[in-house]
Amino acid sequence: NKEKNMNKLEVLNKALDDLVDGNPDIKGALIVSPDGLVIASRLTSLDTEADVIAAMSAAFLGLAKRAIKTLKCGEFKEVVAEGSEMSLRVYRCGEKAVLAIINKSGANIGLINLDVKEAAEKIAQVLG
């Protein structure tokens, strides 16, 4: 059972590596549980700790979900906090996790969305 969990973690880490290494606009990526715990992370040149980003992502997700439900916008897909230098994007990733991405400003968001969609599908599959 421990080997099976290790294998899952390796797959999750590879998905994050592929995402960050494959898109120069992405500065970091984390898989976060709904309660704000880090499942896996790949942070490159960021000074912020993964735990802090995970907690912010969960809080951000909670507010976004509440707003979407209150406004009857349908199912949550993503939420974005865009800054002048970088942005935090939190994407739905199945029922058990979200994928938080930190990207530099001026990034090709269409390409990021394509890359994230592929990674999110892999992650959701692994986590069940």
XYZ file of N, CA and C in Angstrom:
384
model
N 0.838 -1.207 0.000
C 0.000 0.000 0.000
C 0.873 1.257 0.000
N 1.958 1.228 0.780
C 2.872 2.373 0.813
C 3.480 2.618 -0.568
N 3.823 1.528 -1.269
C 4.391 1.642 -2.623
C 3.386 2.258 -3.578
N 2.111 1.884 -3.422
C 1.053 2.433 -4.272
C 0.923 3.945 -4.061
N 0.965 4.397 -2.801
C 0.901 5.824 -2.487
C 2.119 6.571 -3.027
N 3.284 5.958 -2.899
C 4.505 6.568 -3.418
C 4.385 6.747 -4.928
N 3.846 5.737 -5.584
C 3.668 5.788 -7.021
C 2.717 6.927 -7.406
N 1.655 7.111 -6.639
C 0.719 8.211 -6.887
C 1.421 9.548 -6.761
N 2.217 9.685 -5.701
C 2.926 10.934 -5.472
C 3.914 11.216 -6.599
N 4.586 10.177 -7.072
C 5.507 10.345 -8.199
C 4.771 10.825 -9.451
N 3.601 10.274 -9.705
C 2.802 10.687 -10.865
C 2.354 12.139 -10.717
N 1.921 12.505 -9.516
C 1.495 13.889 -9.261
C 2.664 14.861 -9.424
N 3.822 14.494 -8.886
C 4.998 15.350 -9.027
C 5.428 15.492 -10.481
N 5.320 14.411 -11.244
C 5.665 14.469 -12.670
C 4.703 15.386 -13.419
N 3.421 15.338 -13.070
C 2.435 16.219 -13.712
C 2.794 17.685 -13.453
N 3.217 17.993 -12.222
C 3.619 19.362 -11.893
C 4.916 19.740 -12.602
N 5.867 18.815 -12.630
C 7.129 19.077 -13.334
C 6.874 19.373 -14.805
N 6.050 18.553 -15.434
C 5.729 18.742 -16.855
C 5.081 20.101 -17.089
N 4.202 20.487 -16.179
C 3.490 21.764 -16.299
C 4.458 22.948 -16.181
N 5.294 22.944 -15.155
C 6.216 24.055 -14.910
C 7.351 24.077 -15.937
N 7.900 22.898 -16.240
C 9.004 22.839 -17.202
C 8.534 23.107 -18.631
N 7.273 22.782 -18.895
C 6.745 22.906 -20.255
C 6.199 24.278 -20.597
N 6.067 25.163 -19.605
C 5.510 26.487 -19.872
C 6.323 27.527 -19.086
N 7.142 28.312 -19.784
C 8.008 29.279 -19.093
C 7.257 30.380 -18.348
N 5.977 30.566 -18.645
C 5.179 31.573 -17.945
C 4.726 31.105 -16.574
N 4.762 29.796 -16.323
C 4.327 29.247 -15.040
C 5.513 29.204 -14.085
N 5.385 29.909 -12.973
C 6.462 30.017 -11.986
C 6.323 29.019 -10.850
N 5.156 28.437 -10.707
C 4.947 27.461 -9.654
C 3.598 26.796 -9.818
N 3.486 25.603 -9.256
C 2.230 24.856 -9.318
C 2.114 23.997 -8.072
N 0.910 23.936 -7.539
C 0.655 23.123 -6.351
C -0.650 22.365 -6.519
N -0.671 21.177 -5.985
C -1.915 20.427 -5.864
C -2.308 20.571 -4.399
N -3.518 21.077 -4.171
C -3.964 21.436 -2.833
C -5.271 20.723 -2.515
N -5.364 20.195 -1.297
C -6.617 19.586 -0.854
C -7.632 20.693 -0.584
N -8.929 20.359 -0.580
C -9.946 21.391 -0.329
C -9.784 22.103 1.014
N -9.131 21.448 1.980
C -8.934 22.092 3.278
C -7.589 22.811 3.390
N -6.881 22.965 2.266
C -5.686 23.796 2.234
C -4.370 23.112 2.518
N -4.320 21.792 2.445
C -3.068 21.072 2.666
C -2.374 20.807 1.337
N -1.048 20.889 1.337
C -0.271 20.629 0.135
C -0.237 19.121 -0.114
N -0.678 18.723 -1.298
C -0.567 17.323 -1.713
C 0.755 17.129 -2.446
N 1.082 18.063 -3.325
C 2.347 18.065 -4.055
C 2.614 19.497 -4.506
N 3.887 19.849 -4.655
C 4.185 21.207 -5.105
C 5.460 21.249 -5.925
N 5.490 22.239 -6.785
C 6.686 22.529 -7.583
C 6.788 24.042 -7.684
N 7.604 24.612 -6.820
C 7.814 26.052 -6.815
C 9.224 26.316 -7.325
N 9.356 27.225 -8.264
C 10.669 27.506 -8.831
C 11.314 28.674 -8.113
N 11.081 29.866 -8.552
C 11.787 31.038 -8.010
C 10.916 31.868 -7.071
N 9.982 31.220 -6.402
C 9.103 31.955 -5.500
C 9.645 31.925 -4.086
N 9.527 33.050 -3.383
C 10.004 33.136 -2.001
C 8.970 32.613 -1.000
N 7.740 32.456 -1.439
C 6.650 32.058 -0.549
C 6.642 30.544 -0.346
N 6.357 30.119 0.878
C 6.284 28.694 1.204
C 5.043 28.049 0.588
N 5.166 26.785 0.230
C 4.052 26.040 -0.368
C 2.839 26.030 0.560
N 3.061 25.873 1.878
C 1.956 25.823 2.842
C 1.142 27.114 2.837
N 1.825 28.239 2.695
C 1.143 29.536 2.674
C 0.297 29.673 1.412
N 0.872 29.301 0.275
C 0.134 29.373 -0.993
C -1.061 28.425 -0.960
N -0.868 27.236 -0.395
C -1.953 26.255 -0.299
C -3.100 26.788 0.550
N -2.773 27.385 1.690
C -3.811 27.927 2.570
C -4.559 29.064 1.885
N -3.832 29.946 1.203
C -4.484 31.044 0.472
C -5.372 30.503 -0.641
N -4.897 29.481 -1.328
C -5.665 28.885 -2.431
C -6.974 28.298 -1.924
N -6.926 27.624 -0.770
C -8.137 27.033 -0.197
C -9.125 28.118 0.229
N -8.623 29.188 0.827
C -9.496 30.296 1.238
C -10.117 30.968 0.014
N -9.293 31.175 -0.981
C -9.715 31.771 -2.256
C -10.794 30.897 -2.899
N -10.555 29.591 -2.892
C -11.500 28.627 -3.456
C -12.832 28.679 -2.728
N -12.782 28.736 -1.400
C -14.008 28.781 -0.608
C -14.866 29.984 -0.952
N -14.251 31.148 -1.039
C -14.990 32.366 -1.405
C -15.538 32.279 -2.828
N -14.729 31.776 -3.739
C -15.167 31.667 -5.136
C -16.355 30.712 -5.266
N -16.269 29.571 -4.582
C -17.369 28.607 -4.636
C -18.653 29.197 -4.070
N -18.521 29.938 -2.955
C -19.689 30.569 -2.352
C -20.306 31.593 -3.311
N -19.473 32.397 -3.952
C -19.959 33.399 -4.905
C -20.641 32.735 -6.096
N -20.041 31.682 -6.612
C -20.604 30.977 -7.764
C -21.949 30.355 -7.405
N -22.036 29.772 -6.195
C -23.295 29.176 -5.750
C -24.361 30.250 -5.537
N -23.993 31.327 -4.853
C -24.938 32.410 -4.560
C -25.473 33.037 -5.841
N -24.605 33.230 -6.797
C -24.996 33.865 -8.063
C -25.544 32.871 -9.087
N -25.594 31.581 -8.684
C -26.105 30.518 -9.554
C -25.369 30.499 -10.905
N -24.037 30.472 -10.802
C -23.173 30.489 -11.996
C -22.862 29.095 -12.524
N -23.377 28.065 -11.896
C -23.066 26.698 -12.320
C -21.968 26.104 -11.463
N -21.179 25.217 -12.064
C -20.136 24.495 -11.356
C -18.826 25.288 -11.370
N -18.101 25.288 -10.252
C -16.817 25.974 -10.168
C -15.829 25.402 -11.168
N -15.126 26.270 -11.876
C -14.074 25.851 -12.802
C -12.722 26.444 -12.426
N -12.696 27.773 -12.220
C -11.433 28.407 -11.863
C -11.684 29.774 -11.247
N -10.672 30.266 -10.519
C -10.726 31.601 -9.948
C -9.328 32.203 -10.106
N -9.284 33.507 -10.359
C -8.022 34.170 -10.671
C -7.838 35.423 -9.816
N -6.642 35.581 -9.262
C -6.232 36.832 -8.622
C -5.067 37.350 -9.445
N -5.325 38.399 -10.203
C -4.311 38.892 -11.128
C -3.614 40.114 -10.557
N -2.303 40.028 -10.441
C -1.493 41.144 -9.962
C -0.720 41.772 -11.112
N -0.032 42.845 -10.842
C 0.707 43.527 -11.904
C 1.936 42.740 -12.355
N 2.472 41.876 -11.484
C 3.653 41.103 -11.853
C 3.390 39.606 -11.990
N 2.496 39.078 -11.169
C 2.154 37.657 -11.219
C 0.688 37.465 -10.881
N 0.193 36.279 -11.186
C -1.193 35.938 -10.882
C -1.257 34.580 -10.210
N -2.286 34.408 -9.388
C -2.603 33.115 -8.791
C -3.888 32.638 -9.442
N -3.838 31.455 -10.012
C -5.007 30.842 -10.645
C -5.274 29.519 -9.947
N -6.519 29.309 -9.550
C -6.895 28.071 -8.873
C -7.950 27.378 -9.736
N -7.620 26.166 -10.170
C -8.470 25.402 -11.079
C -9.054 24.184 -10.377
N -10.255 23.849 -10.752
C -10.877 22.620 -10.266
C -10.083 21.434 -10.800
N -9.930 20.442 -9.955
C -9.124 19.282 -10.318
C -9.785 18.043 -9.721
N -10.977 17.729 -10.183
C -11.738 16.643 -9.585
C -12.375 17.112 -8.293
N -12.790 16.166 -7.472
C -13.463 16.499 -6.209
C -12.503 16.591 -5.029
N -11.306 16.028 -5.186
C -10.412 15.899 -4.038
C -9.274 16.910 -4.001
N -9.184 17.770 -5.018
C -8.060 18.709 -5.036
C -8.318 19.851 -6.004
N -7.501 20.879 -5.842
C -7.443 21.963 -6.820
C -5.985 22.097 -7.251
N -5.807 22.688 -8.407
C -4.484 22.946 -8.941
C -4.266 24.452 -8.898
N -3.294 24.891 -8.115
C -2.977 26.313 -8.004
C -1.740 26.594 -8.856
N -1.850 27.614 -9.685
C -0.776 27.989 -10.599
C -0.372 29.430 -10.308
N 0.911 29.697 -10.279
C 1.401 31.065 -10.207
C 2.069 31.344 -11.545
N 1.573 32.358 -12.241
C 2.149 32.692 -13.543
C 2.551 34.158 -13.597
N 3.536 34.443 -14.442
C 3.975 35.832 -14.579
C 2.967 36.608 -15.411
N 2.922 37.912 -15.210
C 1.966 38.724 -15.954
C 2.377 38.772 -17.422
N 1.407 38.977 -18.284
C 1.657 38.983 -19.715
C 1.739 37.587 -20.301
N 1.408 36.591 -19.493
C 1.470 35.202 -19.940
C 0.387 34.912 -20.975
N 0.635 33.894 -21.776
C -0.360 33.423 -22.736
C -1.347 32.545 -21.963
N -2.467 33.141 -21.572
C -3.441 32.453 -20.710
C -4.097 31.280 -21.438
N -4.304 31.421 -22.732
C -4.870 30.310 -23.506
C -3.994 29.075 -23.432
N -2.693 29.274 -23.576
C -1.750 28.160 -23.503
C -1.686 27.598 -22.089
N -1.691 28.479 -21.098
C -1.711 28.014 -19.701
C -2.962 27.166 -19.459
N -4.112 27.641 -19.928
C -5.358 26.887 -19.731
C -5.298 25.509 -20.388
N -4.711 25.428 -21.578
C -4.562 24.119 -22.238
C -3.661 23.201 -21.433
N -2.513 23.727 -20.993
C -1.569 22.924 -20.212
C -2.183 22.482 -18.883
N -2.904 23.400 -18.234
C -3.522 23.098 -16.941
C -4.623 22.049 -17.106
N -5.394 22.154 -18.169
C -6.471 21.179 -18.394
C -5.904 19.763 -18.472
N -4.831 19.611 -19.202
C -4.190 18.300 -19.341
C -3.667 17.803 -17.985
N -2.999 18.677 -17.257
C -2.467 18.298 -15.944
C -3.597 17.980 -14.967
N -4.654 18.791 -14.973
C -5.774 18.589 -14.046
C -6.462 17.250 -14.293
N -6.574 16.862 -15.552
C -7.185 15.558 -15.868
C -6.348 14.421 -15.313
N -5.015 14.499 -15.479
C -4.116 13.470 -14.936
C -4.240 13.406 -13.412
N -4.229 14.574 -12.790
C -4.271 14.649 -11.327
C -5.585 14.085 -10.798
N -6.685 14.474 -11.411
C -8.002 13.978 -10.985
C -8.081 12.465 -11.132
N -7.490 11.948 -12.197
C -7.479 10.503 -12.435
C -6.701 9.779 -11.330
N -5.545 10.323 -10.954
C -4.709 9.709 -9.928
C -5.386 9.749 -8.557
N -6.006 10.897 -8.242
C -6.614 11.061 -6.928
C -7.997 10.420 -6.821
N -8.568 10.067 -7.949
C -9.867 9.386 -7.956
C -11.067 10.256 -7.783
